Amino acid sequence: NAGVMQNPRHLVRRRGQEARLRCSPMKGHSHVYWYRQLPEEGLKFMVYLQKENIIDESGMPKERFSAEFPKEGPSILRIQQVVRGDSAAYFCASSPETESQPQHFGDGTRLSIL
Amino acid sequence: KNEVEQSPQNLTAQEGEFITINCSYSVGISALHWLQQHPGGGIVSLFMLSSGKKKHGRLIATINIQEKHSSLHITASHPRDSAVYICAVADYGGSQGNLIFGKGTKLSVKP
């Protein structure tokens, strides 16, 4: 039973390019969460999605960032026109349908902006 | 003031010692999580609790809702326990995924 799969593990982009981060939740999990960990800082919530729905995006920057979790395929976190400050580790987690279940985390994507 | 405070920030212990990491929070919560972040960066969920006490192997987590405080204990610590331990809370008024994280406690267990 594979865990939460994130790819790529490392992503390097130049300023102004687009970054796409992918997350495949654990089998049977329909809730996906994205978190960001800036260098030397703690984790911060970004967005919570269920299949085809954004439940809570209160942690997402208002511009350049978007997330989706389509009916088929992985969840995608998309960052347009990246800037140096976007350099961070981005973690995805998933949990089953029912609430009050712990989240399972992926190994993260380390995004570096040149 | 941060909504989730952990102490200590750094902790060095000798193998075999009993370890306690504390977490205090200032918001009403629906659940509290303890996470472990390995030196390589991966994150593992250790506990999710909303009351009382949970135990898994050498790890014990307790929570006191009235005092807004939780502790993570490690018995018979081992060098492989070296990691950053993170406390996170789900705000009662927020969604279940909208976790507020502490800054973490970096634990180093020496052989």
mmCIF file of C-alpha atoms in Angstrom:
data_model
loop_
_atom_site.group_PDB
_atom_site.id
_atom_site.type_symbol
_atom_site.label_atom_id
_atom_site.label_comp_id
_atom_site.label_asym_id
_atom_site.label_seq_id
_atom_site.Cartn_x
_atom_site.Cartn_y
_atom_site.Cartn_z
ATOM 1 C CA ASN A 1 0.000 0.000 0.000
ATOM 2 C CA ALA A 2 1.909 2.983 -1.306
ATOM 3 C CA GLY A 3 2.004 6.100 0.792
ATOM 4 C CA VAL A 4 1.492 9.666 -0.348
ATOM 5 C CA MET A 5 3.604 10.182 -3.444
ATOM 6 C CA GLN A 6 4.962 13.580 -4.349
ATOM 7 C CA ASN A 7 6.938 14.429 -7.433
ATOM 8 C CA PRO A 8 9.300 15.705 -8.274
ATOM 9 C CA ARG A 9 11.383 15.472 -5.094
ATOM 10 C CA HIS A 10 13.485 18.400 -6.220
ATOM 11 C CA LEU A 11 12.521 21.105 -8.692
ATOM 12 C CA VAL A 12 14.665 23.944 -9.910
ATOM 13 C CA ARG A 13 13.115 26.866 -11.742
ATOM 14 C CA ARG A 14 14.309 30.259 -12.896
ATOM 15 C CA ARG A 15 12.480 33.392 -11.846
ATOM 16 C CA GLY A 16 9.390 33.915 -13.963
ATOM 17 C CA GLN A 17 8.896 30.253 -14.853
ATOM 18 C CA GLU A 18 6.036 28.045 -13.724
ATOM 19 C CA ALA A 19 6.333 25.285 -11.130
ATOM 20 C CA ARG A 20 3.963 22.307 -11.000
ATOM 21 C CA LEU A 21 4.040 20.070 -7.971
ATOM 22 C CA ARG A 22 2.159 16.782 -7.974
ATOM 23 C CA CYS A 23 0.677 14.770 -5.165
ATOM 24 C CA SER A 24 -0.957 11.354 -5.352
ATOM 25 C CA PRO A 25 -2.796 10.604 -2.123
ATOM 26 C CA MET A 26 -2.828 7.234 -0.423
ATOM 27 C CA LYS A 27 -5.246 4.735 -1.904
ATOM 28 C CA GLY A 28 -8.710 5.328 -0.530
ATOM 29 C CA HIS A 29 -7.953 8.863 0.633
ATOM 30 C CA SER A 30 -10.112 11.630 -0.757
ATOM 31 C CA HIS A 31 -8.801 14.600 1.252
ATOM 32 C CA VAL A 32 -5.592 16.360 0.237
ATOM 33 C CA TYR A 33 -3.733 19.120 2.042
ATOM 34 C CA TRP A 34 -0.798 21.259 0.920
ATOM 35 C CA TYR A 35 1.671 22.842 3.325
ATOM 36 C CA ARG A 36 4.738 24.997 2.791
ATOM 37 C CA GLN A 37 7.895 25.068 4.865
ATOM 38 C CA LEU A 38 10.102 28.079 4.200
ATOM 39 C CA PRO A 39 13.793 27.785 5.095
ATOM 40 C CA GLU A 40 14.327 27.972 8.851
ATOM 41 C CA GLU A 41 10.587 28.391 9.429
ATOM 42 C CA GLY A 42 7.728 26.187 10.508
ATOM 43 C CA LEU A 43 5.115 24.574 8.352
ATOM 44 C CA LYS A 44 2.210 26.694 7.111
ATOM 45 C CA PHE A 45 -1.139 25.508 5.812
ATOM 46 C CA MET A 46 -1.900 26.432 2.215
ATOM 47 C CA VAL A 47 -4.977 24.628 0.920
ATOM 48 C CA TYR A 48 -7.345 21.731 1.636
ATOM 49 C CA LEU A 49 -9.062 19.938 -1.234
ATOM 50 C CA GLN A 50 -11.424 17.084 -1.831
ATOM 51 C CA LYS A 51 -12.041 15.556 -5.232
ATOM 52 C CA GLU A 52 -12.928 18.421 -7.606
ATOM 53 C CA ASN A 53 -13.519 20.832 -4.716
ATOM 54 C CA ILE A 54 -11.447 23.363 -2.822
ATOM 55 C CA ILE A 55 -12.599 23.216 0.784
ATOM 56 C CA ASP A 56 -10.283 25.767 2.382
ATOM 57 C CA GLU A 57 -7.745 27.937 0.555
ATOM 58 C CA SER A 58 -7.273 30.489 3.307
ATOM 59 C CA GLY A 59 -3.515 29.837 3.400
ATOM 60 C CA MET A 60 -2.900 30.308 -0.305
ATOM 61 C CA PRO A 61 -1.242 33.507 -1.515
ATOM 62 C CA LYS A 62 -3.785 35.529 -3.445
ATOM 63 C CA GLU A 63 -1.762 35.674 -6.644
ATOM 64 C CA ARG A 64 0.248 33.199 -8.710
ATOM 65 C CA PHE A 65 -0.721 30.137 -6.651
ATOM 66 C CA SER A 66 -3.470 27.681 -7.515
ATOM 67 C CA ALA A 67 -4.371 24.121 -6.602
ATOM 68 C CA GLU A 68 -6.614 21.448 -8.003
ATOM 69 C CA PHE A 69 -7.581 17.876 -7.260
ATOM 70 C CA PRO A 70 -9.335 16.514 -10.340
ATOM 71 C CA LYS A 71 -11.639 13.536 -10.456
ATOM 72 C CA GLU A 72 -8.860 11.518 -12.058
ATOM 73 C CA GLY A 73 -5.167 11.951 -11.404
ATOM 74 C CA PRO A 74 -3.037 13.635 -8.789
ATOM 75 C CA SER A 75 -3.524 16.906 -6.996
ATOM 76 C CA ILE A 76 -1.507 19.722 -8.547
ATOM 77 C CA LEU A 77 -0.089 22.792 -6.837
ATOM 78 C CA ARG A 78 0.785 25.345 -9.481
ATOM 79 C CA ILE A 79 2.964 28.395 -8.973
ATOM 80 C CA GLN A 80 3.116 30.859 -11.839
ATOM 81 C CA GLN A 81 5.902 33.385 -12.423
ATOM 82 C CA VAL A 82 7.990 32.059 -9.560
ATOM 83 C CA VAL A 83 10.094 34.396 -7.440
ATOM 84 C CA ARG A 84 13.013 33.713 -5.111
ATOM 85 C CA GLY A 85 10.713 33.820 -2.101
ATOM 86 C CA ASP A 86 8.852 30.767 -3.377
ATOM 87 C CA SER A 87 11.890 28.609 -2.589
ATOM 88 C CA ALA A 88 10.662 26.186 0.045
ATOM 89 C CA ALA A 89 9.693 22.606 0.762
ATOM 90 C CA TYR A 90 6.110 21.881 -0.226
ATOM 91 C CA PHE A 91 4.438 18.983 1.554
ATOM 92 C CA CYS A 92 1.274 17.210 0.617
ATOM 93 C CA ALA A 93 -0.768 15.109 3.031
ATOM 94 C CA SER A 94 -3.888 13.034 2.647
ATOM 95 C CA SER A 95 -6.544 11.526 4.872
ATOM 96 C CA PRO A 96 -9.570 9.275 4.435
ATOM 97 C CA GLU A 97 -13.163 10.386 3.857
ATOM 98 C CA THR A 98 -14.138 10.495 7.501
ATOM 99 C CA GLU A 99 -12.953 13.295 9.729
ATOM 100 C CA SER A 100 -10.863 12.780 12.838
ATOM 101 C CA GLN A 101 -8.322 10.719 10.953
ATOM 102 C CA PRO A 102 -4.609 11.507 11.049
ATOM 103 C CA GLN A 103 -2.968 12.821 7.931
ATOM 104 C CA HIS A 104 -0.315 10.900 6.035
ATOM 105 C CA PHE A 105 2.457 13.042 4.613
ATOM 106 C CA GLY A 106 4.480 12.776 1.453
ATOM 107 C CA ASP A 107 8.237 13.317 1.414
ATOM 108 C CA GLY A 108 7.842 16.808 0.003
ATOM 109 C CA THR A 109 9.046 18.686 -3.057
ATOM 110 C CA ARG A 110 12.033 20.979 -2.581
ATOM 111 C CA LEU A 111 11.581 23.950 -4.876
ATOM 112 C CA SER A 112 14.617 26.097 -5.620
ATOM 113 C CA ILE A 113 14.345 29.309 -7.589
ATOM 114 C CA LEU A 114 17.453 30.554 -9.351
ATOM 115 C CA LYS B 1 2.638 35.641 20.439
ATOM 116 C CA ASN B 2 2.486 32.438 18.409
ATOM 117 C CA GLU B 3 -0.710 30.443 18.682
ATOM 118 C CA VAL B 4 1.300 27.231 19.200
ATOM 119 C CA GLU B 5 4.382 27.322 21.391
ATOM 120 C CA GLN B 6 6.753 24.425 21.875
ATOM 121 C CA SER B 7 9.466 23.921 24.449
ATOM 122 C CA PRO B 8 12.278 23.343 24.474
ATOM 123 C CA GLN B 9 13.431 24.492 21.024
ATOM 124 C CA ASN B 10 16.451 22.199 21.171
ATOM 125 C CA LEU B 11 17.033 19.151 23.319
ATOM 126 C CA THR B 12 20.069 16.920 23.653
ATOM 127 C CA ALA B 13 19.753 13.664 25.549
ATOM 128 C CA GLN B 14 21.782 10.569 26.248
ATOM 129 C CA GLU B 15 20.554 7.258 24.947
ATOM 130 C CA GLY B 16 18.101 5.712 27.375
ATOM 131 C CA GLU B 17 16.862 8.962 28.899
ATOM 132 C CA PHE B 18 13.180 9.808 29.314
ATOM 133 C CA ILE B 19 12.273 12.794 27.150
ATOM 134 C CA THR B 20 9.415 15.266 27.394
ATOM 135 C CA ILE B 21 8.479 17.858 24.785
ATOM 136 C CA ASN B 22 5.798 20.383 25.611
ATOM 137 C CA CYS B 23 3.233 22.185 23.502
ATOM 138 C CA SER B 24 0.944 25.032 24.577
ATOM 139 C CA TYR B 25 -1.698 26.606 22.392
ATOM 140 C CA SER B 26 -3.961 29.602 22.690
ATOM 141 C CA VAL B 27 -6.912 28.741 20.429
ATOM 142 C CA GLY B 28 -9.852 26.417 20.850
ATOM 143 C CA ILE B 29 -9.036 23.215 19.035
ATOM 144 C CA SER B 30 -10.777 20.203 17.588
ATOM 145 C CA ALA B 31 -7.605 18.103 17.504
ATOM 146 C CA LEU B 32 -3.893 18.208 18.225
ATOM 147 C CA HIS B 33 -1.240 16.455 16.159
ATOM 148 C CA TRP B 34 2.297 15.398 16.954
ATOM 149 C CA LEU B 35 4.543 14.995 13.926
ATOM 150 C CA GLN B 36 8.100 13.811 13.475
ATOM 151 C CA GLN B 37 10.303 15.333 10.767
ATOM 152 C CA HIS B 38 13.354 13.268 9.939
ATOM 153 C CA PRO B 39 16.755 14.816 9.143
ATOM 154 C CA GLY B 40 16.048 14.036 5.483
ATOM 155 C CA GLY B 41 12.902 16.156 5.664
ATOM 156 C CA GLY B 42 10.149 13.539 5.543
ATOM 157 C CA ILE B 43 7.233 13.952 7.954
ATOM 158 C CA VAL B 44 5.487 11.198 9.884
ATOM 159 C CA SER B 45 2.284 11.638 11.825
ATOM 160 C CA LEU B 46 2.795 10.227 15.321
ATOM 161 C CA PHE B 47 -0.457 11.035 17.103
ATOM 162 C CA MET B 48 -3.748 12.790 16.614
ATOM 163 C CA LEU B 49 -5.659 13.373 19.824
ATOM 164 C CA SER B 50 -8.443 15.493 21.218
ATOM 165 C CA SER B 51 -8.479 14.263 24.810
ATOM 166 C CA GLY B 52 -6.659 12.061 27.278
ATOM 167 C CA LYS B 53 -3.642 10.017 26.388
ATOM 168 C CA LYS B 54 -2.363 7.833 23.560
ATOM 169 C CA LYS B 55 0.547 5.401 23.505
ATOM 170 C CA HIS B 56 2.420 3.826 20.631
ATOM 171 C CA GLY B 57 5.504 1.826 21.441
ATOM 172 C CA ARG B 58 7.894 4.062 23.370
ATOM 173 C CA LEU B 59 5.919 7.200 22.563
ATOM 174 C CA ILE B 60 3.188 8.658 24.751
ATOM 175 C CA ALA B 61 1.130 11.760 24.031
ATOM 176 C CA THR B 62 -1.112 13.497 26.521
ATOM 177 C CA ILE B 63 -3.393 16.476 26.256
ATOM 178 C CA ASN B 64 -5.089 18.688 28.843
ATOM 179 C CA ILE B 65 -7.863 20.592 27.091
ATOM 180 C CA GLN B 66 -8.598 22.868 30.041
ATOM 181 C CA GLU B 67 -4.970 23.952 30.323
ATOM 182 C CA LYS B 68 -4.457 23.982 26.538
ATOM 183 C CA HIS B 69 -1.338 21.928 26.866
ATOM 184 C CA SER B 70 0.031 18.707 25.426
ATOM 185 C CA SER B 71 3.156 16.688 26.071
ATOM 186 C CA LEU B 72 5.020 14.137 24.014
ATOM 187 C CA HIS B 73 7.086 11.644 25.997
ATOM 188 C CA ILE B 74 9.714 9.267 24.677
ATOM 189 C CA THR B 75 10.791 6.470 26.982
ATOM 190 C CA ALA B 76 14.181 4.748 26.654
ATOM 191 C CA SER B 77 15.324 7.188 23.991
ATOM 192 C CA HIS B 78 17.521 5.981 21.148
ATOM 193 C CA PRO B 79 19.714 7.806 18.614
ATOM 194 C CA ARG B 80 17.186 6.925 15.889
ATOM 195 C CA ASP B 81 14.684 9.147 17.748
ATOM 196 C CA SER B 82 16.793 12.149 16.707
ATOM 197 C CA ALA B 83 14.468 14.346 14.673
ATOM 198 C CA VAL B 84 12.373 17.489 14.854
ATOM 199 C CA TYR B 85 9.098 16.989 16.703
ATOM 200 C CA ILE B 86 6.280 19.283 15.670
ATOM 201 C CA CYS B 87 3.042 20.053 17.463
ATOM 202 C CA ALA B 88 0.107 21.218 15.332
ATOM 203 C CA VAL B 89 -3.486 22.106 16.202
ATOM 204 C CA ALA B 90 -6.678 22.205 14.197
ATOM 205 C CA ASP B 91 -8.486 25.402 15.166
ATOM 206 C CA TYR B 92 -12.015 24.584 16.295
ATOM 207 C CA GLY B 93 -13.456 27.196 13.945
ATOM 208 C CA GLY B 94 -11.388 26.150 10.960
ATOM 209 C CA SER B 95 -11.303 23.228 8.582
ATOM 210 C CA GLN B 96 -9.686 19.968 9.642
ATOM 211 C CA GLY B 97 -6.762 20.548 7.336
ATOM 212 C CA ASN B 98 -6.063 24.097 8.426
ATOM 213 C CA LEU B 99 -3.401 23.195 10.961
ATOM 214 C CA ILE B 100 -1.439 25.731 12.973
ATOM 215 C CA PHE B 101 2.076 24.469 13.544
ATOM 216 C CA GLY B 102 4.601 25.040 16.280
ATOM 217 C CA LYS B 103 8.181 25.782 15.290
ATOM 218 C CA GLY B 104 9.308 22.331 16.339
ATOM 219 C CA THR B 105 11.661 20.844 18.918
ATOM 220 C CA LYS B 106 14.943 19.542 17.589
ATOM 221 C CA LEU B 107 15.905 16.410 19.498
ATOM 222 C CA SER B 108 19.353 14.878 19.388
ATOM 223 C CA VAL B 109 19.929 11.607 21.218
ATOM 224 C CA LYS B 110 23.585 10.745 21.750
ATOM 225 C CA PRO B 111 24.756 7.118 22.008
#
